[in-house]
Amino acid sequence: MNKLFASSILILALIFATGCQNNPNRGRDIGILAGAVLGGIAGAQMGDGDDINVVAGAVLGGALGGMAGNQIDKRQEELQAAEAQRQYEYEQEVLQQEKLEQDIKALEAKRVRDEIARNSTSADVAAAEREAARVEAELAAKKKSYEESQARARRIQEAQARIAKAQEELAELERQENGQY
């Protein structure tokens, strides 16, 4: 009964330790507990079930499990560090790529401006200004036409509302005249 109780306590401790996700030494702690439980069981089986054999097996198993758990923790830390480094390098590459794309766009825009400057004449400038004035005038005319159509639509809606109100008043008067009040 004493062995069963000790084994149960160790198993419960192992279950509790596995639930601690934020523990930085989780592998070591699990290794110690698992090693102690398995070492205690092995000590009980190899010895004559004597408490000294159980304790010696638990201590030896805990030590070996702790060493194995430390190795697991170190490997996990190395993997996390390597992943963080890869993520950092990727982000730096993305930033460099975005800067390069911006530089290319700026250079292309400058090249186009320079090309226009080299090849344009006074007649080209005058033609471009005439076209800009024509487009602006067309835009102004369309804006004016739109505003006028909106004003007409509002006036129609107001007139329809007045008609509806007048029809309601007429219907009310007709009911009163016919005695249907």
Coordinates of N, CA and C in Angstrom, one line a residue:
M1 N 0.8 -1.2 0.0 CA 0.0 0.0 0.0 C 0.9 1.3 0.0
N2 N 2.0 1.2 0.8 CA 2.9 2.4 0.9 C 3.5 2.6 -0.5
K3 N 3.8 1.6 -1.3 CA 4.5 1.7 -2.6 C 3.4 2.3 -3.6
L4 N 2.2 1.9 -3.5 CA 1.2 2.4 -4.4 C 0.9 3.9 -4.1
F5 N 1.0 4.3 -2.8 CA 0.7 5.7 -2.5 C 1.9 6.5 -3.0
A6 N 3.1 6.1 -2.8 CA 4.3 6.8 -3.3 C 4.3 6.9 -4.8
S7 N 3.9 5.9 -5.5 CA 3.8 5.9 -7.0 C 2.7 6.8 -7.4
S8 N 1.6 6.8 -6.7 CA 0.5 7.7 -7.1 C 0.9 9.2 -7.0
I9 N 1.6 9.5 -5.9 CA 2.1 10.9 -5.6 C 3.0 11.3 -6.8
L10 N 3.9 10.4 -7.2 CA 4.9 10.7 -8.2 C 4.2 10.9 -9.6
I11 N 3.2 10.1 -9.8 CA 2.4 10.2 -11.1 C 1.7 11.5 -11.1
L12 N 1.0 11.9 -10.0 CA 0.3 13.1 -9.9 C 1.3 14.3 -10.1
A13 N 2.4 14.2 -9.5 CA 3.4 15.3 -9.7 C 3.8 15.4 -11.2
L14 N 4.0 14.3 -11.8 CA 4.3 14.3 -13.3 C 3.2 14.9 -14.1
I15 N 2.0 14.6 -13.8 CA 0.9 15.2 -14.5 C 0.8 16.7 -14.3
F16 N 1.1 17.1 -13.0 CA 1.0 18.6 -12.7 C 2.2 19.3 -13.5
A17 N 3.3 18.7 -13.5 CA 4.5 19.3 -14.2 C 4.3 19.5 -15.7
T18 N 3.6 18.5 -16.3 CA 3.4 18.6 -17.7 C 2.4 19.7 -18.1
G19 N 1.6 20.1 -17.1 CA 0.6 21.2 -17.3 C 1.3 22.6 -17.3
C20 N 2.4 22.7 -16.8 CA 3.1 24.0 -16.7 C 3.8 24.3 -18.0
Q21 N 3.0 24.9 -18.9 CA 3.5 25.2 -20.3 C 4.6 26.3 -20.3
N22 N 4.5 27.3 -19.4 CA 5.4 28.4 -19.5 C 6.7 28.2 -18.7
N23 N 6.9 27.0 -18.2 CA 8.1 26.6 -17.4 C 9.3 26.5 -18.4
P24 N 10.4 27.3 -18.3 CA 11.5 27.2 -19.2 C 12.3 25.9 -19.0
N25 N 12.2 25.3 -17.8 CA 12.9 24.0 -17.6 C 11.9 22.9 -17.6
R26 N 10.9 22.9 -18.4 CA 9.8 21.9 -18.5 C 10.4 20.5 -18.8
G27 N 11.3 20.4 -19.7 CA 11.8 19.1 -20.1 C 12.6 18.5 -18.9
R28 N 13.4 19.3 -18.2 CA 14.2 18.9 -17.1 C 13.2 18.4 -16.0
D29 N 12.2 19.2 -15.7 CA 11.3 18.8 -14.6 C 10.5 17.6 -14.9
I30 N 10.1 17.5 -16.2 CA 9.4 16.2 -16.6 C 10.3 15.0 -16.5
G31 N 11.6 15.3 -17.0 CA 12.6 14.2 -17.0 C 12.8 13.7 -15.6
I32 N 13.0 14.7 -14.6 CA 13.2 14.3 -13.2 C 12.0 13.5 -12.7
L33 N 10.8 14.0 -12.9 CA 9.7 13.3 -12.4 C 9.5 11.9 -13.0
A34 N 9.6 11.9 -14.4 CA 9.4 10.6 -15.1 C 10.5 9.6 -14.7
G35 N 11.7 10.1 -14.6 CA 12.9 9.3 -14.2 C 12.7 8.8 -12.8
A36 N 12.2 9.6 -11.9 CA 12.0 9.2 -10.5 C 10.9 8.1 -10.4
V37 N 9.8 8.3 -11.2 CA 8.8 7.3 -11.1 C 9.2 6.0 -11.7
L38 N 9.8 6.1 -12.9 CA 10.3 4.8 -13.5 C 11.4 4.2 -12.7
G39 N 12.3 5.0 -12.2 CA 13.4 4.5 -11.3 C 12.9 3.9 -10.1
G40 N 11.9 4.5 -9.5 CA 11.2 3.9 -8.3 C 10.6 2.6 -8.6
I41 N 9.9 2.5 -9.7 CA 9.3 1.3 -10.1 C 10.3 0.2 -10.4
A42 N 11.4 0.6 -11.1 CA 12.5 -0.3 -11.4 C 13.1 -0.8 -10.1
G43 N 13.4 0.1 -9.2 CA 14.0 -0.2 -7.9 C 13.1 -1.2 -7.1
A44 N 11.8 -1.0 -7.2 CA 10.9 -1.9 -6.5 C 10.9 -3.3 -7.2
Q45 N 11.1 -3.3 -8.5 CA 11.0 -4.6 -9.2 C 12.4 -5.4 -9.0
M46 N 13.5 -4.6 -9.1 CA 14.8 -5.3 -9.0 C 15.1 -5.7 -7.6
G47 N 14.8 -4.8 -6.7 CA 15.1 -5.2 -5.3 C 13.9 -6.1 -4.8
D48 N 13.9 -6.3 -3.6 CA 12.9 -7.1 -3.0 C 11.7 -6.3 -2.6
G49 N 11.5 -5.1 -3.2 CA 10.4 -4.2 -2.8 C 10.8 -3.4 -1.6
D50 N 12.0 -3.4 -1.3 CA 12.5 -2.7 -0.1 C 12.5 -1.2 -0.4
D51 N 12.1 -0.4 0.6 CA 12.0 1.1 0.4 C 13.3 1.7 0.0
I52 N 14.4 1.1 0.4 CA 15.7 1.7 0.1 C 16.0 1.5 -1.4
N53 N 15.6 0.4 -2.0 CA 15.7 0.1 -3.4 C 14.8 1.1 -4.2
V54 N 13.6 1.3 -3.7 CA 12.7 2.2 -4.4 C 13.2 3.6 -4.4
V55 N 13.7 4.1 -3.3 CA 14.3 5.4 -3.1 C 15.5 5.5 -4.0
A56 N 16.4 4.6 -4.0 CA 17.6 4.6 -4.8 C 17.3 4.6 -6.3
G57 N 16.3 3.8 -6.7 CA 15.9 3.8 -8.1 C 15.3 5.1 -8.5
A58 N 14.5 5.7 -7.6 CA 13.9 7.0 -7.8 C 14.9 8.1 -8.0
V59 N 15.9 8.1 -7.1 CA 17.0 9.1 -7.1 C 17.8 9.0 -8.4
L60 N 18.2 7.8 -8.7 CA 19.0 7.5 -9.9 C 18.2 7.9 -11.1
G61 N 17.0 7.4 -11.2 CA 16.1 7.7 -12.3 C 15.8 9.2 -12.5
G62 N 15.6 9.9 -11.3 CA 15.4 11.3 -11.4 C 16.6 12.0 -11.9
A63 N 17.8 11.6 -11.5 CA 19.0 12.3 -12.0 C 19.2 12.1 -13.5
L64 N 19.0 10.8 -13.9 CA 19.2 10.5 -15.3 C 18.1 11.2 -16.2
G65 N 16.9 11.2 -15.6 CA 15.8 11.9 -16.3 C 16.0 13.4 -16.4
G66 N 16.5 14.0 -15.3 CA 16.9 15.4 -15.3 C 17.9 15.7 -16.4
M67 N 18.9 14.9 -16.5 CA 20.0 15.1 -17.5 C 19.4 15.0 -18.9
A68 N 18.6 14.0 -19.1 CA 17.9 13.9 -20.5 C 17.0 15.1 -20.7
G69 N 16.2 15.5 -19.7 CA 15.3 16.6 -19.9 C 16.1 17.9 -20.2
N70 N 17.3 18.1 -19.5 CA 18.1 19.3 -19.8 C 18.5 19.3 -21.3
Q71 N 18.9 18.2 -21.8 CA 19.2 18.1 -23.2 C 18.1 18.5 -24.1
I72 N 16.9 18.0 -23.7 CA 15.7 18.3 -24.5 C 15.4 19.8 -24.4
D73 N 15.5 20.4 -23.2 CA 15.3 21.9 -23.1 C 16.4 22.7 -23.9
K74 N 17.6 22.3 -23.9 CA 18.6 23.0 -24.7 C 18.3 22.9 -26.1
R75 N 17.9 21.7 -26.6 CA 17.6 21.6 -28.0 C 16.4 22.4 -28.4
Q76 N 15.4 22.5 -27.5 CA 14.3 23.3 -27.8 C 14.6 24.8 -27.8
E77 N 15.5 25.2 -26.9 CA 15.9 26.6 -26.9 C 16.7 26.9 -28.2
E78 N 17.6 26.0 -28.6 CA 18.3 26.2 -29.9 C 17.4 26.3 -31.1
L79 N 16.3 25.4 -31.1 CA 15.4 25.5 -32.2 C 14.6 26.8 -32.2
Q80 N 14.2 27.3 -31.0 CA 13.5 28.5 -30.9 C 14.4 29.7 -31.3
A81 N 15.6 29.7 -30.9 CA 16.6 30.7 -31.3 C 16.8 30.7 -32.8
A82 N 16.9 29.6 -33.4 CA 17.1 29.5 -34.8 C 15.9 30.0 -35.6
E83 N 14.7 29.7 -35.1 CA 13.5 30.1 -35.7 C 13.4 31.6 -35.6
A84 N 13.7 32.2 -34.4 CA 13.7 33.6 -34.2 C 14.6 34.3 -35.2
Q85 N 15.8 33.7 -35.3 CA 16.8 34.3 -36.3 C 16.3 34.2 -37.7
R86 N 15.7 33.1 -38.1 CA 15.1 33.0 -39.5 C 14.0 34.0 -39.7
Q87 N 13.2 34.2 -38.7 CA 12.1 35.2 -38.8 C 12.7 36.6 -38.9
Y88 N 13.7 36.9 -38.1 CA 14.3 38.2 -38.2 C 14.9 38.5 -39.6
E89 N 15.7 37.5 -40.1 CA 16.3 37.6 -41.4 C 15.3 37.7 -42.5
Y90 N 14.2 37.0 -42.4 CA 13.1 37.1 -43.4 C 12.5 38.6 -43.3
E91 N 12.2 39.1 -42.1 CA 11.7 40.4 -42.0 C 12.6 41.5 -42.6
Q92 N 13.9 41.3 -42.3 CA 14.9 42.2 -42.9 C 14.9 42.1 -44.4
E93 N 14.8 40.9 -45.0 CA 14.8 40.7 -46.4 C 13.6 41.4 -47.0
V94 N 12.4 41.3 -46.4 CA 11.2 41.9 -46.8 C 11.4 43.4 -46.8
L95 N 11.9 44.0 -45.8 CA 12.2 45.4 -45.7 C 13.1 45.9 -46.8
Q96 N 14.2 45.2 -47.0 CA 15.1 45.5 -48.1 C 14.4 45.4 -49.5
Q97 N 13.6 44.4 -49.7 CA 12.9 44.3 -50.9 C 12.0 45.5 -51.2
E98 N 11.2 45.9 -50.1 CA 10.3 47.0 -50.2 C 11.1 48.3 -50.6
K99 N 12.2 48.5 -49.9 CA 13.0 49.7 -50.1 C 13.5 49.7 -51.6
L100 N 14.0 48.5 -52.0 CA 14.4 48.4 -53.4 C 13.3 48.7 -54.4
E101 N 12.1 48.2 -54.1 CA 11.0 48.5 -55.0 C 10.7 50.0 -55.1
Q102 N 10.7 50.6 -53.9 CA 10.5 52.1 -53.9 C 11.6 52.8 -54.6
D103 N 12.8 52.4 -54.5 CA 13.9 53.1 -55.2 C 13.7 52.9 -56.7
I104 N 13.3 51.7 -57.1 CA 13.1 51.5 -58.5 C 12.0 52.4 -59.1
K105 N 10.9 52.5 -58.3 CA 9.8 53.4 -58.8 C 10.3 54.8 -58.9
A106 N 11.0 55.3 -57.9 CA 11.5 56.6 -57.9 C 12.4 56.9 -59.1
L107 N 13.3 55.9 -59.4 CA 14.2 56.1 -60.5 C 13.5 56.0 -61.8
E108 N 12.5 55.2 -61.9 CA 11.7 55.1 -63.1 C 10.9 56.4 -63.4
A109 N 10.3 57.0 -62.3 CA 9.6 58.3 -62.4 C 10.6 59.4 -62.9
K110 N 11.8 59.4 -62.3 CA 12.8 60.4 -62.6 C 13.2 60.2 -64.1
R111 N 13.4 58.9 -64.5 CA 13.8 58.7 -65.9 C 12.7 59.2 -66.9
V112 N 11.5 59.0 -66.5 CA 10.4 59.5 -67.4 C 10.4 61.0 -67.4
R113 N 10.6 61.7 -66.3 CA 10.6 63.1 -66.3 C 11.8 63.6 -67.1
D114 N 12.9 63.0 -66.9 CA 14.1 63.4 -67.7 C 13.9 63.2 -69.2
E115 N 13.3 62.1 -69.5 CA 13.0 61.9 -71.0 C 12.1 62.9 -71.5
I116 N 11.1 63.3 -70.8 CA 10.1 64.3 -71.2 C 10.9 65.7 -71.3
A117 N 11.7 66.0 -70.4 CA 12.5 67.2 -70.4 C 13.4 67.3 -71.6
R118 N 14.0 66.2 -71.9 CA 15.0 66.2 -73.0 C 14.3 66.4 -74.4
N119 N 13.1 65.8 -74.5 CA 12.4 65.7 -75.8 C 11.3 66.7 -76.0
S120 N 10.9 67.4 -75.0 CA 9.7 68.3 -75.1 C 10.1 69.7 -75.7
T121 N 9.2 70.2 -76.4 CA 9.4 71.6 -77.0 C 8.4 72.5 -76.4
S122 N 8.5 73.8 -76.7 CA 7.5 74.8 -76.2 C 6.1 74.4 -76.7
A123 N 6.1 73.9 -77.9 CA 4.8 73.5 -78.5 C 4.2 72.4 -77.7
D124 N 5.0 71.4 -77.3 CA 4.5 70.3 -76.5 C 3.9 70.8 -75.2
V125 N 4.6 71.8 -74.5 CA 4.1 72.4 -73.3 C 2.8 73.1 -73.5
A126 N 2.7 73.8 -74.5 CA 1.5 74.5 -74.8 C 0.3 73.6 -75.1
A127 N 0.6 72.5 -75.8 CA -0.4 71.5 -76.1 C -0.9 70.8 -74.8
A128 N 0.1 70.5 -73.9 CA -0.3 69.8 -72.7 C -1.1 70.8 -71.8
E129 N -0.8 72.0 -71.8 CA -1.6 73.0 -71.0 C -3.0 73.2 -71.6
R130 N -3.1 73.2 -72.9 CA -4.4 73.3 -73.6 C -5.3 72.0 -73.2
E131 N -4.6 70.9 -73.3 CA -5.4 69.6 -72.9 C -5.8 69.6 -71.5
A132 N -4.9 70.1 -70.6 CA -5.3 70.2 -69.1 C -6.5 71.2 -69.0
A133 N -6.5 72.3 -69.7 CA -7.5 73.3 -69.6 C -8.8 72.7 -70.1
R134 N -8.8 71.9 -71.2 CA -9.9 71.3 -71.8 C -10.6 70.3 -70.8
V135 N -9.7 69.4 -70.2 CA -10.2 68.4 -69.3 C -10.8 69.1 -68.1
E136 N -10.2 70.1 -67.6 CA -10.7 70.9 -66.4 C -12.0 71.5 -66.7
A137 N -12.2 72.1 -67.9 CA -13.4 72.7 -68.3 C -14.5 71.6 -68.4
E138 N -14.2 70.5 -69.0 CA -15.2 69.4 -69.1 C -15.6 68.9 -67.7
L139 N -14.6 68.8 -66.8 CA -15.0 68.4 -65.4 C -15.9 69.4 -64.8
A140 N -15.6 70.7 -64.9 CA -16.4 71.7 -64.3 C -17.9 71.7 -64.9
A141 N -18.0 71.4 -66.2 CA -19.3 71.3 -66.9 C -20.1 70.1 -66.3
K142 N -19.4 69.0 -66.2 CA -20.1 67.8 -65.6 C -20.5 68.0 -64.2
K143 N -19.6 68.7 -63.4 CA -20.0 69.0 -62.0 C -21.2 69.8 -61.9
K144 N -21.3 70.9 -62.8 CA -22.4 71.8 -62.8 C -23.7 71.1 -63.2
S145 N -23.6 70.2 -64.2 CA -24.7 69.5 -64.7 C -25.2 68.5 -63.6
Y146 N -24.3 67.9 -62.9 CA -24.7 67.0 -61.8 C -25.4 67.7 -60.7
E147 N -24.8 68.9 -60.3 CA -25.5 69.7 -59.2 C -26.9 70.1 -59.6
E148 N -27.0 70.5 -60.9 CA -28.3 71.0 -61.4 C -29.3 69.8 -61.4
S149 N -28.9 68.6 -61.8 CA -29.8 67.4 -61.8 C -30.2 67.1 -60.3
Q150 N -29.2 67.2 -59.4 CA -29.5 66.9 -58.0 C -30.6 67.9 -57.5
A151 N -30.4 69.2 -57.8 CA -31.4 70.2 -57.4 C -32.8 69.9 -58.0
R152 N -32.8 69.5 -59.3 CA -34.1 69.2 -59.9 C -34.8 68.0 -59.1
A153 N -33.9 67.0 -58.8 CA -34.5 65.8 -58.1 C -35.0 66.2 -56.7
R154 N -34.3 67.1 -56.0 CA -34.8 67.5 -54.7 C -36.2 68.3 -54.9
R155 N -36.3 69.1 -55.9 CA -37.5 69.9 -56.1 C -38.6 68.9 -56.4
I156 N -38.4 67.9 -57.2 CA -39.4 66.9 -57.6 C -39.9 66.2 -56.3
Q157 N -38.9 65.8 -55.5 CA -39.3 65.1 -54.2 C -40.1 66.0 -53.3
E158 N -39.7 67.2 -53.2 CA -40.5 68.2 -52.4 C -41.9 68.3 -52.9
A159 N -42.0 68.4 -54.3 CA -43.4 68.6 -54.9 C -44.2 67.3 -54.6
Q160 N -43.6 66.1 -54.7 CA -44.3 64.9 -54.5 C -44.8 64.8 -53.0
A161 N -44.0 65.3 -52.1 CA -44.4 65.3 -50.7 C -45.6 66.3 -50.5
R162 N -45.5 67.4 -51.2 CA -46.6 68.4 -51.0 C -47.9 67.8 -51.6
I163 N -47.8 67.1 -52.8 CA -49.0 66.4 -53.4 C -49.6 65.4 -52.4
A164 N -48.7 64.6 -51.8 CA -49.2 63.5 -50.9 C -49.9 64.1 -49.8
K165 N -49.4 65.2 -49.2 CA -50.0 65.9 -48.1 C -51.4 66.5 -48.5
A166 N -51.4 67.1 -49.6 CA -52.7 67.7 -50.1 C -53.7 66.6 -50.3
Q167 N -53.3 65.5 -50.9 CA -54.3 64.4 -51.1 C -54.8 63.8 -49.8
E168 N -54.0 63.7 -48.8 CA -54.4 63.3 -47.5 C -55.5 64.2 -46.9
E169 N -55.2 65.5 -47.1 CA -56.1 66.5 -46.5 C -57.4 66.5 -47.3
L170 N -57.4 66.3 -48.6 CA -58.6 66.2 -49.4 C -59.4 65.0 -49.0
A171 N -58.8 63.9 -48.8 CA -59.5 62.7 -48.4 C -60.1 62.9 -47.1
E172 N -59.5 63.6 -46.2 CA -60.0 63.8 -44.9 C -61.3 64.7 -45.0
L173 N -61.2 65.7 -45.8 CA -62.3 66.6 -46.0 C -63.5 65.9 -46.6
E174 N -63.2 65.1 -47.6 CA -64.3 64.3 -48.2 C -65.0 63.4 -47.2
R175 N -64.2 62.7 -46.3 CA -64.8 61.9 -45.3 C -65.7 62.7 -44.3
Q176 N -65.2 63.9 -44.0 CA -66.0 64.7 -43.1 C -67.3 65.2 -43.8
E177 N -67.2 65.5 -45.0 CA -68.5 65.9 -45.8 C -69.5 64.8 -45.9
N178 N -69.0 63.6 -46.1 CA -69.9 62.5 -46.3 C -70.3 61.9 -44.9
G179 N -69.9 62.5 -43.8 CA -70.3 62.0 -42.5 C -69.6 60.7 -42.1
Q180 N -68.5 60.5 -42.6 CA -67.8 59.2 -42.3 C -66.8 59.5 -41.2
Y181 N -66.9 60.5 -40.5 CA -65.9 60.9 -39.5 C -65.9 60.0 -38.4

